[in-house]
Short mmCIF file of C-alpha atoms in Angstrom, two decimals:
data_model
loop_
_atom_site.label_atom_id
_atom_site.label_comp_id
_atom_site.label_asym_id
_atom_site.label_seq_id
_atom_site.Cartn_x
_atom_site.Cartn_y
_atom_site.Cartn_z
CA UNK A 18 -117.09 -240.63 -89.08
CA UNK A 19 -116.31 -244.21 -88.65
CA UNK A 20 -115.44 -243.71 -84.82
CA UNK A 21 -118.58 -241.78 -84.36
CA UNK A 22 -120.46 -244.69 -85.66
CA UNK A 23 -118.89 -246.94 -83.58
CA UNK A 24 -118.80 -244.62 -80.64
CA UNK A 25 -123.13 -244.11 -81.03
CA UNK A 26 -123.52 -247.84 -81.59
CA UNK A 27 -121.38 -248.75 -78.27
CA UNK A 28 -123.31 -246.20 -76.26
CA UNK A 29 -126.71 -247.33 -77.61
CA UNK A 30 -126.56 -250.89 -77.05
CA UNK A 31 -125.63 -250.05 -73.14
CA UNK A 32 -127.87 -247.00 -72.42
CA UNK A 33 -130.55 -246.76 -75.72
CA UNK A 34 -129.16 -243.75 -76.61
CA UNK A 35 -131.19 -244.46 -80.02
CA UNK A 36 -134.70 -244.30 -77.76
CA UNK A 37 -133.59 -241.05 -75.99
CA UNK A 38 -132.40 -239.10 -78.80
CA UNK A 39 -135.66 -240.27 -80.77
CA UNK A 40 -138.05 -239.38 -77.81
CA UNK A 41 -136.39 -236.10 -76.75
CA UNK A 42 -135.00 -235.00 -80.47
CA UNK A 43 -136.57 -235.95 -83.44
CA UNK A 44 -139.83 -237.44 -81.67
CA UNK A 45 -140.42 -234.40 -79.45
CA UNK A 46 -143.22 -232.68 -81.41
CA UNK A 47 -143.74 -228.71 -81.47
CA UNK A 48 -147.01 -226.74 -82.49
CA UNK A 49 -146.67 -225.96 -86.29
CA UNK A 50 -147.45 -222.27 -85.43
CA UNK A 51 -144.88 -221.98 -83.25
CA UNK A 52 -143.14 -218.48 -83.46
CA UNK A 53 -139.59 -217.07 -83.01
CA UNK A 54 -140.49 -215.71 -79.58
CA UNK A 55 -140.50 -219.17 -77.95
CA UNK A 56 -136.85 -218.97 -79.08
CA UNK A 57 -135.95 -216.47 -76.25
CA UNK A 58 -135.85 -219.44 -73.64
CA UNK A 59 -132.87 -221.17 -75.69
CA UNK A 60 -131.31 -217.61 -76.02
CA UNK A 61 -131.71 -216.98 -72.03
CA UNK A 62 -129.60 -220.05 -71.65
CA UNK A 63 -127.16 -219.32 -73.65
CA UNK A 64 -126.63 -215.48 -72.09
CA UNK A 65 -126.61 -217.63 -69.14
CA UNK A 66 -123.89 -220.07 -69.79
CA UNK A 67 -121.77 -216.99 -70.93
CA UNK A 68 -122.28 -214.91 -67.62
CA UNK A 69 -120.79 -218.13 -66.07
CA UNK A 70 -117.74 -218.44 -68.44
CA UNK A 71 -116.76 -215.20 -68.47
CA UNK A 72 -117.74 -214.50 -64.65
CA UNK A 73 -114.87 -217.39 -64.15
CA UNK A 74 -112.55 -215.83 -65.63
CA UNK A 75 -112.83 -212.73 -64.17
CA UNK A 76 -112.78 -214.60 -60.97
CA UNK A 77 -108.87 -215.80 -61.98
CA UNK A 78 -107.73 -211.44 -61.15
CA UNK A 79 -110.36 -209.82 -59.66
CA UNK A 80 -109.74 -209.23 -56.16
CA UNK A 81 -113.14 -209.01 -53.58
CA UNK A 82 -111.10 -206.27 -51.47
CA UNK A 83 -112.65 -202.69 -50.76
CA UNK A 84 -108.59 -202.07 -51.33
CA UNK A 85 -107.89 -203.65 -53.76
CA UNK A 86 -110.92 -204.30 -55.61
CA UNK A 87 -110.57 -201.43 -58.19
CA UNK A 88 -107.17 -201.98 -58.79
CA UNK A 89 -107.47 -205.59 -59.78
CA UNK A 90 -110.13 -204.54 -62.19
CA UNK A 91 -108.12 -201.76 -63.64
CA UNK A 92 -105.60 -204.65 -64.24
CA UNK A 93 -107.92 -206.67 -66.23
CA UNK A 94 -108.93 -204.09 -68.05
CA UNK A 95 -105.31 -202.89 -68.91
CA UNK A 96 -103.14 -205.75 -68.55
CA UNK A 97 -104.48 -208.81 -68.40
CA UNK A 98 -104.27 -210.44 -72.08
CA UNK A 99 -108.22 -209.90 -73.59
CA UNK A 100 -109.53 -209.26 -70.11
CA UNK A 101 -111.13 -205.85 -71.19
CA UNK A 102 -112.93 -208.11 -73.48
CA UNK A 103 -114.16 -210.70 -70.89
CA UNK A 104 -115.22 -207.69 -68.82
CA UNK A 105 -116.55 -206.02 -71.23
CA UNK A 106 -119.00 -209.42 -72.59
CA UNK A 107 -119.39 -210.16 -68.80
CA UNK A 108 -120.63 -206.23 -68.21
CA UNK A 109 -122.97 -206.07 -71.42
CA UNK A 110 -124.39 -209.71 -71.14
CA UNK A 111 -125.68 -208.87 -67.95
CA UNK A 112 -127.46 -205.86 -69.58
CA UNK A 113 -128.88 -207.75 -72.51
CA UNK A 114 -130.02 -210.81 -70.23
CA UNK A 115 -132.58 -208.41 -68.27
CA UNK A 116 -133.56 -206.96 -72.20
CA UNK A 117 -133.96 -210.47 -73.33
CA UNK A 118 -136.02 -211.52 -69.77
CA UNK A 119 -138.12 -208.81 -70.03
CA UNK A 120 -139.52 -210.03 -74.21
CA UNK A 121 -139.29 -213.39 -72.79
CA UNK A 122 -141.79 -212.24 -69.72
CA UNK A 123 -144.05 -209.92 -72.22
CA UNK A 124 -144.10 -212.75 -74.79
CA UNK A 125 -145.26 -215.18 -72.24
CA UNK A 126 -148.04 -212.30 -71.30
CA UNK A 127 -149.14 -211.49 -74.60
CA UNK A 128 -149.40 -215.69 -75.16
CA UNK A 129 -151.47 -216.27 -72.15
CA UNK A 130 -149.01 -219.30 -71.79
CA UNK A 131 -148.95 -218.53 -67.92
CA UNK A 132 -152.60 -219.86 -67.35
CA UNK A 133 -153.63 -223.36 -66.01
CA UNK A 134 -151.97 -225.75 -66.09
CA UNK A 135 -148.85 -223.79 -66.30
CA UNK A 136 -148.70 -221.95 -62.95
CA UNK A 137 -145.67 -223.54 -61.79
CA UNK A 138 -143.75 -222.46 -64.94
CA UNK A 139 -144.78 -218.30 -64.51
CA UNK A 140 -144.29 -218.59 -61.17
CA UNK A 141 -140.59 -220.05 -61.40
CA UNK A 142 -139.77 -217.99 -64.17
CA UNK A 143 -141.07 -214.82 -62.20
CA UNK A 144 -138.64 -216.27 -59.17
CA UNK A 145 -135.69 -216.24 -61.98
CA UNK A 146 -136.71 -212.56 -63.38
CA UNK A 147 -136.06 -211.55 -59.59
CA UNK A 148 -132.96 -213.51 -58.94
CA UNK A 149 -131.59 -212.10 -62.50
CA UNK A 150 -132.37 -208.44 -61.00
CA UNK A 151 -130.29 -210.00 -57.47
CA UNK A 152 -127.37 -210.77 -59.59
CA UNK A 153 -127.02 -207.90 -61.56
CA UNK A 154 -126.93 -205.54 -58.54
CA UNK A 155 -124.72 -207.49 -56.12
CA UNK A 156 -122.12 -208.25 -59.49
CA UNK A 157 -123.02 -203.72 -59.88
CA UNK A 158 -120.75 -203.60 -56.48
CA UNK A 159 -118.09 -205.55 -57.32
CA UNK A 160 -115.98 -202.93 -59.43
CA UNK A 161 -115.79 -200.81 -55.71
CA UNK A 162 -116.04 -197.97 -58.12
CA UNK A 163 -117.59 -194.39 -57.40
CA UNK A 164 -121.00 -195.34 -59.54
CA UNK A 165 -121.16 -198.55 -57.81
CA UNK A 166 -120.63 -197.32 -54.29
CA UNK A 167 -122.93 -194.73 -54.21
CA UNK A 168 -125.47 -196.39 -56.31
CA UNK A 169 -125.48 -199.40 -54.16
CA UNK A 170 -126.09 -196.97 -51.14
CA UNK A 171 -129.18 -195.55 -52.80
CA UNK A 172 -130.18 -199.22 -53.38
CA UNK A 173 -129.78 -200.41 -49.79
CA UNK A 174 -131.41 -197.55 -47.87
CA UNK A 175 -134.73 -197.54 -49.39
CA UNK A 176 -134.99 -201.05 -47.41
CA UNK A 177 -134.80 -199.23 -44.07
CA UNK A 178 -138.36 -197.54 -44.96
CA UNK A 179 -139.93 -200.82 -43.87
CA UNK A 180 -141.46 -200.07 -41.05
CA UNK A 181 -140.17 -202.22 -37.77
CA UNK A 182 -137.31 -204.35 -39.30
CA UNK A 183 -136.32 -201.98 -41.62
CA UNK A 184 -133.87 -200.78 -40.14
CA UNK A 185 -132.45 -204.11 -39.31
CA UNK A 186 -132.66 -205.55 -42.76
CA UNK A 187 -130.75 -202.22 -44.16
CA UNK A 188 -127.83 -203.10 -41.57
CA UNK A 189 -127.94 -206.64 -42.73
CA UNK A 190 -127.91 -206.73 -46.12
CA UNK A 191 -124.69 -204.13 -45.59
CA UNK A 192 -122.96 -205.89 -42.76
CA UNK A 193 -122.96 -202.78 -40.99
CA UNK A 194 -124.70 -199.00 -40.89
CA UNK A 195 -123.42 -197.44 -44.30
CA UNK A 196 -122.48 -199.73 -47.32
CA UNK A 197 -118.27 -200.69 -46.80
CA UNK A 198 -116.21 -203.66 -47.18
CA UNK A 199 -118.25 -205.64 -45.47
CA UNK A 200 -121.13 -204.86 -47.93
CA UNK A 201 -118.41 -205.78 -50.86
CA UNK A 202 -117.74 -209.53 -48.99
CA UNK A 203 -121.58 -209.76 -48.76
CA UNK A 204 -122.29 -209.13 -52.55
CA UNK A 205 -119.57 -211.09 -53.83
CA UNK A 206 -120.74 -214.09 -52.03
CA UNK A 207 -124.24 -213.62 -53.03
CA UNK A 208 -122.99 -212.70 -56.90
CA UNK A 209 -120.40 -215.81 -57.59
CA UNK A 210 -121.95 -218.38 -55.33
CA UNK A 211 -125.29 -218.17 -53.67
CA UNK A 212 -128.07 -217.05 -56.59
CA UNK A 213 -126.13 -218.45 -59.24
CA UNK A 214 -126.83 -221.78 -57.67
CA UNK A 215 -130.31 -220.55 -57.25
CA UNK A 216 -130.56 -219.01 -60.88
CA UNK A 217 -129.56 -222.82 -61.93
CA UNK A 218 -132.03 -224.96 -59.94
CA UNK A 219 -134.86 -222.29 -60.81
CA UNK A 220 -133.75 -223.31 -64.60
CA UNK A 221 -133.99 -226.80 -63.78
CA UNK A 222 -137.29 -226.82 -62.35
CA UNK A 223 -138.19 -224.37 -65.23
CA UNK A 224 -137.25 -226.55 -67.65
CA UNK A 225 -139.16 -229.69 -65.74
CA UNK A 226 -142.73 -227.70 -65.82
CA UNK A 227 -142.13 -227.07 -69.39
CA UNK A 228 -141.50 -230.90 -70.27
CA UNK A 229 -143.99 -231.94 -67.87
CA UNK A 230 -146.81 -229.62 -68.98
CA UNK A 231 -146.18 -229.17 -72.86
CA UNK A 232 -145.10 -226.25 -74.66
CA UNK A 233 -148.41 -224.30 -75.13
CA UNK A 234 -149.97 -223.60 -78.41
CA UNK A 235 -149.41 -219.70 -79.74
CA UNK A 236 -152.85 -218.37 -80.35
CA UNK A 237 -152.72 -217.34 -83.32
CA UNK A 238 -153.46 -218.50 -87.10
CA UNK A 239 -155.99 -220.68 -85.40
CA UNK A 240 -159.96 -221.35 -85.03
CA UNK A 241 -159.87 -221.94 -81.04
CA UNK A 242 -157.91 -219.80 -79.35
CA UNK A 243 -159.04 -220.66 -75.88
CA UNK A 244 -157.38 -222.63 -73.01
CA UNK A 245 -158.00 -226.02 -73.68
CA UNK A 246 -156.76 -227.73 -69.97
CA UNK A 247 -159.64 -228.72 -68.26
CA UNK A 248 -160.46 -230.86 -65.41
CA UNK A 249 -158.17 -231.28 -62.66
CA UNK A 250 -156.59 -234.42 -63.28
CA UNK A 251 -152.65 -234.54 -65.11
CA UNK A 252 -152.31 -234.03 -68.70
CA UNK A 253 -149.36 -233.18 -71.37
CA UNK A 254 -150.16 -231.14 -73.92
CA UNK A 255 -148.33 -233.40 -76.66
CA UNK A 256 -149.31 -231.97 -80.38
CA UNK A 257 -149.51 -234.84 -82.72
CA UNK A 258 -148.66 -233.93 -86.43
CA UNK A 259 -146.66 -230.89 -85.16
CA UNK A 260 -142.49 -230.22 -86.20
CA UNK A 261 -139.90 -232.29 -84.69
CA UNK A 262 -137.37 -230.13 -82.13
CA UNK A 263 -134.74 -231.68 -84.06
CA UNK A 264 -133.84 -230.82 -86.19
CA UNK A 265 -136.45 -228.40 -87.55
CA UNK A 266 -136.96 -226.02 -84.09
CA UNK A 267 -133.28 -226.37 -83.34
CA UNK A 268 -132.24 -224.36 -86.34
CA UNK A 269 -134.98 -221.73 -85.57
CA UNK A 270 -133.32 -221.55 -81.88
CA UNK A 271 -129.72 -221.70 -83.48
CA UNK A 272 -130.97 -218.80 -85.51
CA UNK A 273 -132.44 -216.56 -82.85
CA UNK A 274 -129.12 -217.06 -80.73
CA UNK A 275 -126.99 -216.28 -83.96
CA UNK A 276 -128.71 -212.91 -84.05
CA UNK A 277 -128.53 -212.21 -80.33
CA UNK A 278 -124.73 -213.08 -80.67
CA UNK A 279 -124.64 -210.62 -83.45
CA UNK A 280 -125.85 -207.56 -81.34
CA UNK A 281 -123.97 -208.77 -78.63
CA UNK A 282 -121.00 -208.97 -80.04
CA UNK A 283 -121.60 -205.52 -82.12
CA UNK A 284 -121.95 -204.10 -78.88
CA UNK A 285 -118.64 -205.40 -77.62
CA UNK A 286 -116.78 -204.52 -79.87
CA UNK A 287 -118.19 -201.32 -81.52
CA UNK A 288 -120.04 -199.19 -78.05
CA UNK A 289 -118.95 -201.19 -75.18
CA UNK A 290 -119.30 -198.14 -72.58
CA UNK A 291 -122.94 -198.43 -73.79
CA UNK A 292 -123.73 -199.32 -69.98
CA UNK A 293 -120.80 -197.25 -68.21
CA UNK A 294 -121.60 -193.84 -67.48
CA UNK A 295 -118.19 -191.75 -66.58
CA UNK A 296 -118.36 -192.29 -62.71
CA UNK A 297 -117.68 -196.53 -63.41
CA UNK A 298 -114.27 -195.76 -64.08
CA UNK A 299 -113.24 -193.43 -60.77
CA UNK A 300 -112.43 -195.50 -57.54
CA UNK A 301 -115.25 -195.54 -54.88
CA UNK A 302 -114.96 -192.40 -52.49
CA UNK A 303 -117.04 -192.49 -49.25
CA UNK A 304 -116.55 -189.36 -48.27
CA UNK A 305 -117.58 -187.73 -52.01
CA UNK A 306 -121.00 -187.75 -52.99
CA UNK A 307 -121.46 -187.80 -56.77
CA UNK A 308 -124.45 -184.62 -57.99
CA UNK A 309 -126.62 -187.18 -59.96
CA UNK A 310 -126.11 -190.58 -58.62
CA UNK A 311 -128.46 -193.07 -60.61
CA UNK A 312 -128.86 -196.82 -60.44
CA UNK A 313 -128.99 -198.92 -63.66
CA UNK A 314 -131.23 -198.41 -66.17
CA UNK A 315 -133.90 -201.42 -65.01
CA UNK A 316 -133.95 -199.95 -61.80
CA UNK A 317 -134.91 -196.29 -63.29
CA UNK A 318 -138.40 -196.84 -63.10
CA UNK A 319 -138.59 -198.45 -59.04
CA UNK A 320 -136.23 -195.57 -58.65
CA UNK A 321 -138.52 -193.09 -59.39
CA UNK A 322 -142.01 -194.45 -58.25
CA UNK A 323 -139.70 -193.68 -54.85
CA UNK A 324 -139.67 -189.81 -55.77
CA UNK A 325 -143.15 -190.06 -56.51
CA UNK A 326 -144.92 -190.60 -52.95
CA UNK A 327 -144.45 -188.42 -49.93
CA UNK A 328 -142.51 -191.29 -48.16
CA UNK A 329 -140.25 -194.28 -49.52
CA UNK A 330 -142.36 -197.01 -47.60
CA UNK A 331 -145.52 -196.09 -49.90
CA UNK A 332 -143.30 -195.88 -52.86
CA UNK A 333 -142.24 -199.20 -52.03
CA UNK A 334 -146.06 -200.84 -50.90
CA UNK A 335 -146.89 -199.54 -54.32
CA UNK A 336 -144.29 -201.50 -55.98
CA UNK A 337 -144.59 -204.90 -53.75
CA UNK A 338 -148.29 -204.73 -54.85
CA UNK A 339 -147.82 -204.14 -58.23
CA UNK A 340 -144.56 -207.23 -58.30
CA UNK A 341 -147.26 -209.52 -56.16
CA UNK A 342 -150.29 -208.67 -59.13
CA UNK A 343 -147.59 -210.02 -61.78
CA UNK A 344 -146.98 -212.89 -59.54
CA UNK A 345 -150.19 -214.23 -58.86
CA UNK A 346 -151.89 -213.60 -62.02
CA UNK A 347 -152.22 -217.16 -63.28
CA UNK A 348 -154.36 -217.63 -60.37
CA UNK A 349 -156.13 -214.17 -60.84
CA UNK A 350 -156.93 -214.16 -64.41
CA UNK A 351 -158.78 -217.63 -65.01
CA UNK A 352 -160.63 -216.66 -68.20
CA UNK A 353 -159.94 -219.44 -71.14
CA UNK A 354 -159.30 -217.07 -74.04
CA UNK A 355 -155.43 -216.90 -74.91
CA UNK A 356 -155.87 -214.20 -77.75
CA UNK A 357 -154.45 -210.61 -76.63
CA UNK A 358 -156.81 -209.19 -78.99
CA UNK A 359 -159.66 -211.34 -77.30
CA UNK A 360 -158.46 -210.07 -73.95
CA UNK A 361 -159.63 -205.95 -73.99
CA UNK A 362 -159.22 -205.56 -70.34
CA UNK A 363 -155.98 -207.79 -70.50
CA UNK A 364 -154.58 -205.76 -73.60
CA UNK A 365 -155.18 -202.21 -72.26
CA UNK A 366 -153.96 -202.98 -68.31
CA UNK A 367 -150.59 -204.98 -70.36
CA UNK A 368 -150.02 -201.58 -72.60
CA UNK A 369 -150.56 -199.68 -70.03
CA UNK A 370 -148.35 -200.89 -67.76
CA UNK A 371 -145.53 -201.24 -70.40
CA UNK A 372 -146.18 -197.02 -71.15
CA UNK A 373 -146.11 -196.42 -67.42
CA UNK A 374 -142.63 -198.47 -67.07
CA UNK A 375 -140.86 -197.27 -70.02
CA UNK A 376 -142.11 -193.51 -69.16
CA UNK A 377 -140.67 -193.89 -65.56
CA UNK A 378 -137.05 -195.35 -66.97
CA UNK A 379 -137.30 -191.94 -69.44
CA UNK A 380 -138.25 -190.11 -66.60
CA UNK A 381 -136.32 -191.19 -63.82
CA UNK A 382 -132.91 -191.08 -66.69
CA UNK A 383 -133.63 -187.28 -67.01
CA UNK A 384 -134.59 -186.19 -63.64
#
């Protein structure tokens, strides 16, 4: 305890490590309504920092070879001291991360905490929601298994229903005309090296909006529930009187991420084929064409908008429309009030749309 002392005292006398820790920590003040779901930030980063660990380590045996990809990953499973279970959190982490994005994303809706002044923050958070989707198909590949091959396929050729460079883009993203190992070289690159680096500067310049702007007010439990930015000139929303981070909103984010660890870890351990349907574990096949090939389960519903419309390049308008609505709707939806329940026309388009997504994941799961 002594050398810790000692150890603080050195450090603040050289870099004020007293003024930081009191300005970021203990003097960083929080709305005292805050509510557990701004908690789902903290737990993002830690799914985050996990994917990276254990996406290391699987990094140490797996093998990016159309020949030999399978086989190395039938070694970790099997052989490799606890790699099933570094698989196996790597696999389900994934999973949960797009469960936990998604609350994160409604909670943020439900808020209003994407209107002015916090465009920047939706918008880079809506950039991270897609990268998060990016990363969790190209990683889908990886395994070279019979579910991955053929669901990657399905993935890749609705791009060639863009009309003019479709067909071009198709070829591209595959490194060639059907998915092979050049596909495989692609998606590893892309998985392990190119949108994780993007996934972390996105977080960074996440994180920047949110210190720069404030961390909005929930509206709720409170007289005015409407925006209260105005003007057009810079201002933090500081809230004098509020709770410290430290340590009061640090044990309500310790406890949010103990309880995601908990069903994480419950998963591990107890279902981890949760998110492995049989045709994960038989080697990719070209020339064999599985009867009910399906992509993962947050790709059910843009998977069967396709079926819906006579051609895949309306399915897919539909769906850009609908992705470039969510994106622009700070600037689309200027009205001050926060309150979902103040917000009718918000409330019944946000339910709506929720039904309409979880009924095409049901539907597109049984078809």
């Amino acid at each position: 305890m002594m050398l810790l002392k000692r150890l603080y005292r050195w450090l603040d006398v050289r870099i004020g490590i007293g003024e930081v820790i009191e300005r970021e920590l203990t003097g960083y003040l929080l709305p005292r309504n805050i509510n557990c779901w701004y908690s789902l930030g903290s737990v993002l980063l830690t799914i985050f920092a996990l994917q990276v660990v254990t996406g290391i380590l699987l990094l140490v045996y797996y093998v990016p070879s159309a020949d030999k990809a399978f086989t190395s990953v039938t070694a970790i499973m099997n052989e490799v001291p606890f790699g099933w279970l570094i698989r196996m959190a790597h696999a389900v982490g994934s999973n949960l991360m797009v469960v936990v994005l998604l609350f994160h994303l409604l909670s943020v809706l439900f808020m209003g905490s994407y209107k002015r002044p916090r465009e920047l923050n939706w918008l880079s958070g809506f950039l991270l929601f897609n990268l998060v989707l990016g990363i969790s198909l190209t990683g889908y590949l990886l395994p070279w298994s019979q579910l991955s091959f053929w669901a990657t396929t399905v993935a890749t050729s609705s791009i060639g229903a863009i009309p003019v460079i479709g067909g071009f883009l198709m070829e591209f993203v595959r490194g060639g005309a059907l998915v092979g190992p050049p596909t495989l070289g692609r998606f590893f690159v892309l998985h392990v090296a190119v949108i994780p680096l993007g996934i972390g500067a996105l977080v960074g310049a996440h994180l920047f909006f949110l210190k720069r702007t404030g961390v909005s007010t929930p509206p709720f439990g409170i007289p005015d529930t409407t925006n209260s930015w105005q003007g057009e000139r810079y201002r933090h929303e500081g809230h004098p009187g509020g709770i410290p981070f430290f340590p009061n909103y640090v044990l309500a984010d310790a406890t949010a991420t103990a309880i995601y660890l908990a069903l994480f870890l419950a998963i591990v351990f107890f279902n981890p084929y949760l998110f492995f349907p049989a045709d994960a574990f038989v080697p990719a096949n070209p020339l064999l064409t599985p009867a009910h090939i399906k992509p993962e389960w947050y790709f059910l519903p843009n998977y069967q908008t396709l079926k819906l419309f006579p051609s895949e390049f309306l399915g897919l308008a539909v769906q850009g429309a609908a992705m470039t609505f969510l994106a622009l709707l700070p600037f689309i939806d200027r009205g001050r009030e926060r309150h979902p329940l103040k917000r009718p026309l918000f409330l019944c388009g946000a339910v709506g749309g929720i039904i309409a997504y979880l009924g095409l994941m049901i539907w597109g799961h049984y078809s």
